[in-house]
Amino acid sequence: MPAKIRYPCGNAPNNEDPQEVCPGVFWIRMPLPFKLDHVNLWLLEDGDQWTVIDTGIDCDETRAAWERIAATHLNGKPVRRVIATHFHPDHVGLAGWLVERFSATLWMPLSEWAMAQVLSRAVGDGILDAYRHFYQATGFGSDLMALVDERSTNYARQVTPIPFSVRRIEDRETISVGGRNWQAILAGGHAFEHASFHCEELGILIAGDQILPQITPNVSVWPSEPKANPLRHFLADLDKFRGLPAGTLVLPGHRRPFTGLSTRLDELAQHHEERLQRVEEACRRPAIALEISQQLFEQKLDSHQLFFAIGETLAHLHFLIDRGRIQRTRRKDGVYVFSQEDSEGKSAPFRLSEFK
């Protein structure tokens, strides 16, 4: 019988009071100005110093919270290592500030660091043109295109300057923190090489955004790589976590720590299988990405959620294109149209077993 998903750590801490979830590992929760209103960060005791995993976005409230934590919880020991699981601003936004504040070293997978560098400096007509071209091709009209200009510079406003120097994290390497070994697990889909960290001794997986409870990690296509197939990487890399012990406590980037990892992995795979089937069905008649997105996400979305919804829709469409299940053509106005090549004679609904 599949293990039930349980939440053994109780309620979340406030952002001034780190909560110890196991010896030497502290849970910090920082606010976010989005519908998903928080991010989980992790403070690891590391001998005569500290290691921070993920940072929060750059804003006055998060900086002030870190200053309070430094004054009341670090016991006079400096932060010497700042690890960012991936390039998204809620996870790397204050990395530059923390590195400078504590004379620390930034650790990241190299592709994540590189993307953070690019996006933090990406301003001007070049990026704006790329964003406009990308979203116009999904079917955005003039009302939605008005949101695109602000979106194109959103990243740079939420991060401090990314340090020029980085210590690269590689897949399966062992990192010692506080005398304990943590194995890095790099996985794609949510980001290029999202880093999670498993400590066998503690029975802990710091999963970041790669594995979340209750909500699914966002797997999207973005203007920076408009023909990408991130869902292929996400689904394939779920297998990297399947061999971890059944009792592993998962520390996610959002929501609460949980057990029942294998069950959650199965749920995530099933979720995407069902989404793929719905997207394929939506392509029985020619449709554009915006129309398909509105069928997948029927609830009212704010502007932040809208871009994630379009990105996720494209991720499923691109997966199906690469599997030969649907085709993409371009209208004279530049908008892509997706359709099944033979809607009458199409075989049974797509199953992930075909992907293995």
Short mmCIF file of C-alpha atoms in Angstrom, two decimals:
data_model
loop_
_atom_site.label_atom_id
_atom_site.label_comp_id
_atom_site.label_asym_id
_atom_site.label_seq_id
_atom_site.Cartn_x
_atom_site.Cartn_y
_atom_site.Cartn_z
CA MET A 1 0.00 0.00 0.00
CA PRO A 2 1.40 3.46 -0.87
CA ALA A 3 2.66 5.48 2.06
CA LYS A 4 0.38 8.27 3.16
CA ILE A 5 1.65 11.82 2.93
CA ARG A 6 2.08 13.19 6.43
CA TYR A 7 3.25 16.53 7.82
CA PRO A 8 5.24 15.78 10.98
CA CYS A 9 6.75 19.23 11.61
CA GLY A 10 3.57 21.05 12.59
CA ASN A 11 2.82 24.64 11.67
CA ALA A 12 5.26 26.85 9.80
CA PRO A 13 7.53 29.25 11.70
CA ASN A 14 7.22 32.98 11.31
CA ASN A 15 10.07 34.73 9.57
CA GLU A 16 11.74 35.80 12.81
CA ASP A 17 11.84 32.43 14.53
CA PRO A 18 13.63 29.57 12.72
CA GLN A 19 12.29 26.16 13.68
CA GLU A 20 14.64 23.20 14.13
CA VAL A 21 13.28 20.25 12.13
CA CYS A 22 16.17 17.91 12.95
CA PRO A 23 19.59 18.36 14.60
CA GLY A 24 21.32 21.35 13.04
CA VAL A 25 18.70 21.99 10.33
CA PHE A 26 16.42 25.02 10.79
CA TRP A 27 13.31 25.95 8.80
CA ILE A 28 12.87 29.63 7.89
CA ARG A 29 9.80 30.96 6.12
CA MET A 30 9.96 34.27 4.26
CA PRO A 31 7.05 36.22 2.72
CA LEU A 32 6.42 36.61 -1.01
CA PRO A 33 4.19 39.23 -2.71
CA PHE A 34 2.34 36.61 -4.77
CA LYS A 35 -0.64 34.31 -4.46
CA LEU A 36 1.86 31.71 -3.22
CA ASP A 37 2.80 33.99 -0.36
CA HIS A 38 5.87 32.34 1.15
CA VAL A 39 9.11 30.51 0.45
CA ASN A 40 10.92 28.05 2.70
CA LEU A 41 14.62 28.57 3.36
CA TRP A 42 16.99 26.33 5.30
CA LEU A 43 19.71 27.26 7.78
CA LEU A 44 22.25 24.51 8.46
CA GLU A 45 24.66 24.55 11.39
CA ASP A 46 28.12 24.02 9.95
CA GLY A 47 30.62 23.79 12.79
CA ASP A 48 31.79 27.31 13.63
CA GLN A 49 29.74 28.78 10.79
CA TRP A 50 26.39 28.47 8.98
CA THR A 51 25.26 27.36 5.54
CA VAL A 52 22.12 28.95 4.07
CA ILE A 53 20.07 27.14 1.42
CA ASP A 54 17.96 29.62 -0.57
CA THR A 55 17.49 33.26 0.30
CA GLY A 56 14.09 34.84 -0.47
CA ILE A 57 13.50 37.72 -2.89
CA ASP A 58 15.13 41.11 -2.56
CA CYS A 59 12.82 43.37 -0.59
CA ASP A 60 13.07 45.41 2.60
CA GLU A 61 10.97 42.93 4.57
CA THR A 62 13.19 39.97 3.72
CA ARG A 63 16.40 41.88 4.41
CA ALA A 64 15.06 42.99 7.79
CA ALA A 65 14.06 39.42 8.65
CA TRP A 66 17.56 38.17 7.83
CA GLU A 67 19.07 40.90 10.01
CA ARG A 68 16.87 39.82 12.93
CA ILE A 69 17.87 36.19 12.39
CA ALA A 70 21.54 37.20 12.32
CA ALA A 71 21.13 39.09 15.58
CA THR A 72 19.16 36.46 17.49
CA HIS A 73 19.81 32.98 16.03
CA LEU A 74 23.30 32.76 14.55
CA ASN A 75 25.01 32.78 17.97
CA GLY A 76 27.81 34.98 16.69
CA LYS A 77 28.78 32.52 13.96
CA PRO A 78 29.00 33.84 10.40
CA VAL A 79 27.25 32.59 7.28
CA ARG A 80 30.08 31.35 5.10
CA ARG A 81 28.20 29.47 2.39
CA VAL A 82 25.06 30.53 0.50
CA ILE A 83 23.54 27.76 -1.62
CA ALA A 84 20.82 28.53 -4.16
CA THR A 85 18.85 25.54 -5.42
CA HIS A 86 17.97 27.31 -8.67
CA PHE A 87 17.79 30.69 -10.39
CA HIS A 88 14.23 31.77 -9.53
CA PRO A 89 14.16 35.06 -7.61
CA ASP A 90 12.47 33.72 -4.48
CA HIS A 91 15.41 31.33 -4.09
CA VAL A 92 18.37 33.45 -5.22
CA GLY A 93 17.08 37.01 -4.88
CA LEU A 94 19.11 37.94 -1.80
CA ALA A 95 22.14 35.78 -2.58
CA GLY A 96 24.29 38.75 -3.58
CA TRP A 97 23.32 40.69 -0.48
CA LEU A 98 23.98 37.73 1.86
CA VAL A 99 27.32 36.99 0.19
CA GLU A 100 28.40 40.60 0.68
CA ARG A 101 26.88 40.90 4.18
CA PHE A 102 28.73 37.85 5.53
CA SER A 103 31.72 37.56 3.16
CA ALA A 104 30.26 34.23 2.08
CA THR A 105 30.67 32.09 -1.04
CA LEU A 106 27.81 31.42 -3.45
CA TRP A 107 27.21 27.77 -4.46
CA MET A 108 24.91 26.94 -7.39
CA PRO A 109 24.64 24.59 -10.37
CA LEU A 110 26.48 26.42 -13.14
CA SER A 111 23.52 26.72 -15.53
CA GLU A 112 21.37 28.13 -12.72
CA TRP A 113 24.01 30.72 -11.85
CA ALA A 114 24.43 31.63 -15.52
CA MET A 115 20.70 32.11 -16.03
CA ALA A 116 20.49 34.26 -12.90
CA GLN A 117 23.32 36.39 -14.30
CA VAL A 118 21.59 36.79 -17.66
CA LEU A 119 18.13 37.63 -16.32
CA SER A 120 19.39 40.01 -13.63
CA ARG A 121 21.07 42.08 -16.36
CA ALA A 122 18.43 41.62 -19.06
CA VAL A 123 16.97 45.05 -19.70
CA GLY A 124 16.37 47.02 -22.87
CA ASP A 125 14.81 46.51 -26.26
CA GLY A 126 16.31 43.09 -26.91
CA ILE A 127 14.57 41.28 -24.06
CA LEU A 128 11.37 43.27 -24.56
CA ASP A 129 11.19 42.27 -28.22
CA ALA A 130 11.78 38.61 -27.31
CA TYR A 131 8.99 38.69 -24.73
CA ARG A 132 6.54 40.40 -27.10
CA HIS A 133 7.30 37.97 -29.91
CA PHE A 134 6.93 34.93 -27.62
CA TYR A 135 3.61 35.91 -26.04
CA GLN A 136 2.10 37.25 -29.26
CA ALA A 137 2.65 33.77 -30.71
CA THR A 138 0.54 32.25 -27.91
CA GLY A 139 -2.46 34.40 -28.85
CA PHE A 140 -2.11 37.34 -26.47
CA GLY A 141 -4.24 40.27 -27.63
CA SER A 142 -3.52 43.93 -26.96
CA ASP A 143 -5.02 43.77 -23.46
CA LEU A 144 -2.70 40.99 -22.34
CA MET A 145 0.29 42.31 -24.26
CA ALA A 146 0.11 45.37 -22.04
CA LEU A 147 1.29 43.12 -19.18
CA VAL A 148 4.30 41.80 -21.08
CA ASP A 149 6.51 44.90 -20.86
CA GLU A 150 6.46 44.87 -17.05
CA ARG A 151 6.97 41.11 -16.98
CA SER A 152 10.13 41.37 -19.07
CA THR A 153 11.98 43.25 -16.30
CA ASN A 154 10.30 41.58 -13.35
CA TYR A 155 13.26 39.35 -12.51
CA ALA A 156 15.82 42.14 -12.28
CA ARG A 157 13.65 44.02 -9.79
CA GLN A 158 13.53 41.05 -7.40
CA VAL A 159 17.22 40.18 -7.12
CA THR A 160 20.36 41.83 -5.84
CA PRO A 161 23.35 41.69 -8.20
CA ILE A 162 24.36 38.06 -8.63
CA PRO A 163 27.97 37.46 -7.50
CA PHE A 164 30.38 37.12 -10.40
CA SER A 165 32.15 34.18 -8.76
CA VAL A 166 30.44 30.90 -7.95
CA ARG A 167 31.33 27.47 -6.63
CA ARG A 168 29.70 25.04 -9.07
CA ILE A 169 27.45 22.26 -7.69
CA GLU A 170 27.53 19.07 -9.76
CA ASP A 171 25.09 16.18 -9.93
CA ARG A 172 25.72 13.46 -7.33
CA GLU A 173 28.59 15.28 -5.67
CA THR A 174 28.89 15.00 -1.90
CA ILE A 175 28.90 18.22 0.11
CA SER A 176 29.94 18.18 3.76
CA VAL A 177 27.94 20.41 6.10
CA GLY A 178 28.49 20.23 9.84
CA GLY A 179 30.30 16.90 9.55
CA ARG A 180 27.42 15.28 7.65
CA ASN A 181 27.40 14.33 3.99
CA TRP A 182 24.74 15.68 1.65
CA GLN A 183 24.44 14.36 -1.89
CA ALA A 184 23.41 16.87 -4.56
CA ILE A 185 20.69 15.68 -6.95
CA LEU A 186 20.36 17.88 -10.03
CA ALA A 187 17.07 17.61 -11.92
CA GLY A 188 15.39 19.46 -14.78
CA GLY A 189 11.92 20.70 -15.60
CA HIS A 190 11.21 23.35 -13.00
CA ALA A 191 14.59 24.88 -13.79
CA PHE A 192 17.60 23.75 -15.83
CA GLU A 193 19.53 21.91 -13.10
CA HIS A 194 17.59 22.39 -9.89
CA ALA A 195 19.67 21.19 -6.94
CA SER A 196 18.16 19.09 -4.16
CA PHE A 197 20.20 17.69 -1.28
CA HIS A 198 19.87 14.32 0.45
CA CYS A 199 21.43 13.52 3.83
CA GLU A 200 21.23 9.78 4.47
CA GLU A 201 22.34 10.16 8.09
CA LEU A 202 19.51 12.55 8.94
CA GLY A 203 16.94 11.00 6.59
CA ILE A 204 16.36 14.43 5.02
CA LEU A 205 15.81 15.62 1.45
CA ILE A 206 15.98 19.37 0.91
CA ALA A 207 13.89 19.31 -2.26
CA GLY A 208 13.48 23.00 -3.05
CA ASP A 209 10.82 23.40 -5.73
CA GLN A 210 11.51 20.11 -7.49
CA ILE A 211 9.06 18.18 -5.29
CA LEU A 212 6.25 20.06 -3.54
CA PRO A 213 3.30 18.82 -1.49
CA GLN A 214 -0.28 19.83 -2.30
CA ILE A 215 0.73 21.93 -5.31
CA THR A 216 2.69 20.92 -8.39
CA PRO A 217 6.05 22.46 -9.29
CA ASN A 218 5.70 24.85 -12.17
CA VAL A 219 7.06 23.32 -15.38
CA SER A 220 6.97 26.00 -18.06
CA VAL A 221 8.31 27.18 -21.38
CA TRP A 222 9.69 30.73 -21.23
CA PRO A 223 10.85 33.32 -23.78
CA SER A 224 14.50 32.51 -23.02
CA GLU A 225 14.09 29.02 -24.58
CA PRO A 226 10.89 29.18 -26.63
CA LYS A 227 11.06 25.69 -28.18
CA ALA A 228 12.06 23.85 -24.98
CA ASN A 229 10.54 20.61 -23.72
CA PRO A 230 11.00 20.95 -19.93
CA LEU A 231 8.31 18.42 -19.06
CA ARG A 232 10.41 15.66 -20.63
CA HIS A 233 13.22 16.44 -18.19
CA PHE A 234 10.90 16.81 -15.22
CA LEU A 235 9.23 13.44 -15.73
CA ALA A 236 12.49 11.61 -16.45
CA ASP A 237 14.20 13.06 -13.40
CA LEU A 238 11.48 11.99 -10.98
CA ASP A 239 13.26 8.64 -11.10
CA LYS A 240 16.33 10.19 -9.46
CA PHE A 241 14.35 10.38 -6.22
CA ARG A 242 12.60 7.01 -6.29
CA GLY A 243 15.44 5.12 -4.63
CA LEU A 244 15.49 7.27 -1.49
CA PRO A 245 14.39 5.61 1.77
CA ALA A 246 10.66 5.39 2.44
CA GLY A 247 10.84 7.42 5.64
CA THR A 248 12.68 10.39 4.13
CA LEU A 249 11.52 13.76 5.46
CA VAL A 250 11.14 16.10 2.48
CA LEU A 251 11.84 19.79 3.06
CA PRO A 252 10.13 21.63 0.17
CA GLY A 253 10.52 25.16 -1.12
CA HIS A 254 6.84 25.89 -0.40
CA ARG A 255 4.22 24.48 1.97
CA ARG A 256 5.18 22.16 4.86
CA PRO A 257 7.77 19.39 5.27
CA PHE A 258 6.29 15.98 4.58
CA THR A 259 6.88 12.24 4.41
CA GLY A 260 5.52 9.89 1.77
CA LEU A 261 7.97 10.76 -1.01
CA SER A 262 7.19 7.81 -3.28
CA THR A 263 3.47 8.56 -3.10
CA ARG A 264 4.06 12.20 -4.00
CA LEU A 265 6.26 11.23 -6.95
CA ASP A 266 3.47 9.00 -8.25
CA GLU A 267 0.94 11.82 -7.79
CA LEU A 268 3.10 14.26 -9.75
CA ALA A 269 3.49 11.80 -12.63
CA GLN A 270 -0.25 11.10 -12.65
CA HIS A 271 -1.05 14.82 -12.63
CA HIS A 272 1.00 15.40 -15.76
CA GLU A 273 -0.37 12.32 -17.49
CA GLU A 274 -3.88 13.67 -16.96
CA ARG A 275 -2.84 17.13 -18.15
CA LEU A 276 -1.27 15.67 -21.28
CA GLN A 277 -4.48 13.82 -22.04
CA ARG A 278 -6.55 16.99 -21.58
CA VAL A 279 -4.21 19.01 -23.78
CA GLU A 280 -4.25 16.37 -26.50
CA GLU A 281 -8.04 16.26 -26.38
CA ALA A 282 -8.14 20.07 -26.67
CA CYS A 283 -6.18 19.73 -29.92
CA ARG A 284 -8.84 17.62 -31.65
CA ARG A 285 -9.83 20.92 -33.20
CA PRO A 286 -7.10 23.44 -34.07
CA ALA A 287 -6.49 25.72 -31.08
CA ILE A 288 -3.99 28.32 -29.92
CA ALA A 289 -2.07 28.13 -26.64
CA LEU A 290 -4.14 30.83 -24.92
CA GLU A 291 -7.39 28.96 -25.64
CA ILE A 292 -5.97 25.66 -24.38
CA SER A 293 -4.62 27.37 -21.27
CA GLN A 294 -8.09 28.69 -20.46
CA GLN A 295 -9.44 25.14 -20.63
CA LEU A 296 -6.73 23.84 -18.28
CA PHE A 297 -6.93 26.71 -15.79
CA GLU A 298 -10.60 27.54 -15.45
CA GLN A 299 -10.26 29.59 -12.27
CA LYS A 300 -9.67 33.35 -12.37
CA LEU A 301 -5.94 34.04 -12.60
CA ASP A 302 -4.04 37.15 -11.58
CA SER A 303 -1.40 38.50 -13.95
CA HIS A 304 1.41 36.58 -12.22
CA GLN A 305 -0.48 33.29 -12.48
CA LEU A 306 -1.43 33.96 -16.10
CA PHE A 307 2.17 33.75 -17.28
CA PHE A 308 2.74 30.52 -15.36
CA ALA A 309 -0.44 29.05 -16.85
CA ILE A 310 0.65 29.86 -20.41
CA GLY A 311 4.11 28.48 -19.72
CA GLU A 312 2.73 25.22 -18.33
CA THR A 313 0.34 24.84 -21.26
CA LEU A 314 3.22 25.22 -23.69
CA ALA A 315 5.26 22.66 -21.74
CA HIS A 316 2.54 20.05 -22.27
CA LEU A 317 2.04 21.03 -25.90
CA HIS A 318 5.76 20.76 -26.65
CA PHE A 319 5.95 17.36 -24.96
CA LEU A 320 3.14 16.08 -27.17
CA ILE A 321 4.76 17.55 -30.28
CA ASP A 322 8.02 15.76 -29.51
CA ARG A 323 6.11 12.51 -29.03
CA GLY A 324 4.43 12.92 -32.40
CA ARG A 325 0.94 13.23 -30.89
CA ILE A 326 0.13 16.74 -32.17
CA GLN A 327 1.49 19.24 -34.68
CA ARG A 328 2.15 22.97 -34.65
CA THR A 329 1.59 25.36 -37.55
CA ARG A 330 1.92 29.12 -37.76
CA ARG A 331 -0.75 31.50 -38.97
CA LYS A 332 -0.01 34.56 -41.07
CA ASP A 333 -0.35 36.72 -37.94
CA GLY A 334 2.45 34.76 -36.23
CA VAL A 335 0.24 32.86 -33.78
CA TYR A 336 0.91 29.13 -33.39
CA VAL A 337 -1.97 26.70 -33.87
CA PHE A 338 -1.87 23.21 -32.36
CA SER A 339 -3.84 20.26 -33.67
CA GLN A 340 -3.96 16.51 -33.94
CA GLU A 341 -2.86 15.33 -37.37
CA ASP A 342 -5.70 12.79 -37.53
CA SER A 343 -8.33 13.53 -34.89
CA GLU A 344 -10.62 10.77 -36.11
CA GLY A 345 -8.09 7.98 -36.25
CA LYS A 346 -5.99 8.89 -33.22
CA SER A 347 -5.05 6.00 -30.95
CA ALA A 348 -5.85 5.70 -27.24
CA PRO A 349 -5.10 8.62 -24.89
CA PHE A 350 -1.42 9.20 -24.15
CA ARG A 351 0.06 7.21 -21.26
CA LEU A 352 3.34 7.94 -19.55
CA SER A 353 4.22 4.27 -19.94
CA GLU A 354 4.84 5.19 -23.60
CA PHE A 355 7.46 7.68 -22.43
CA LYS A 356 9.59 5.21 -20.47
#
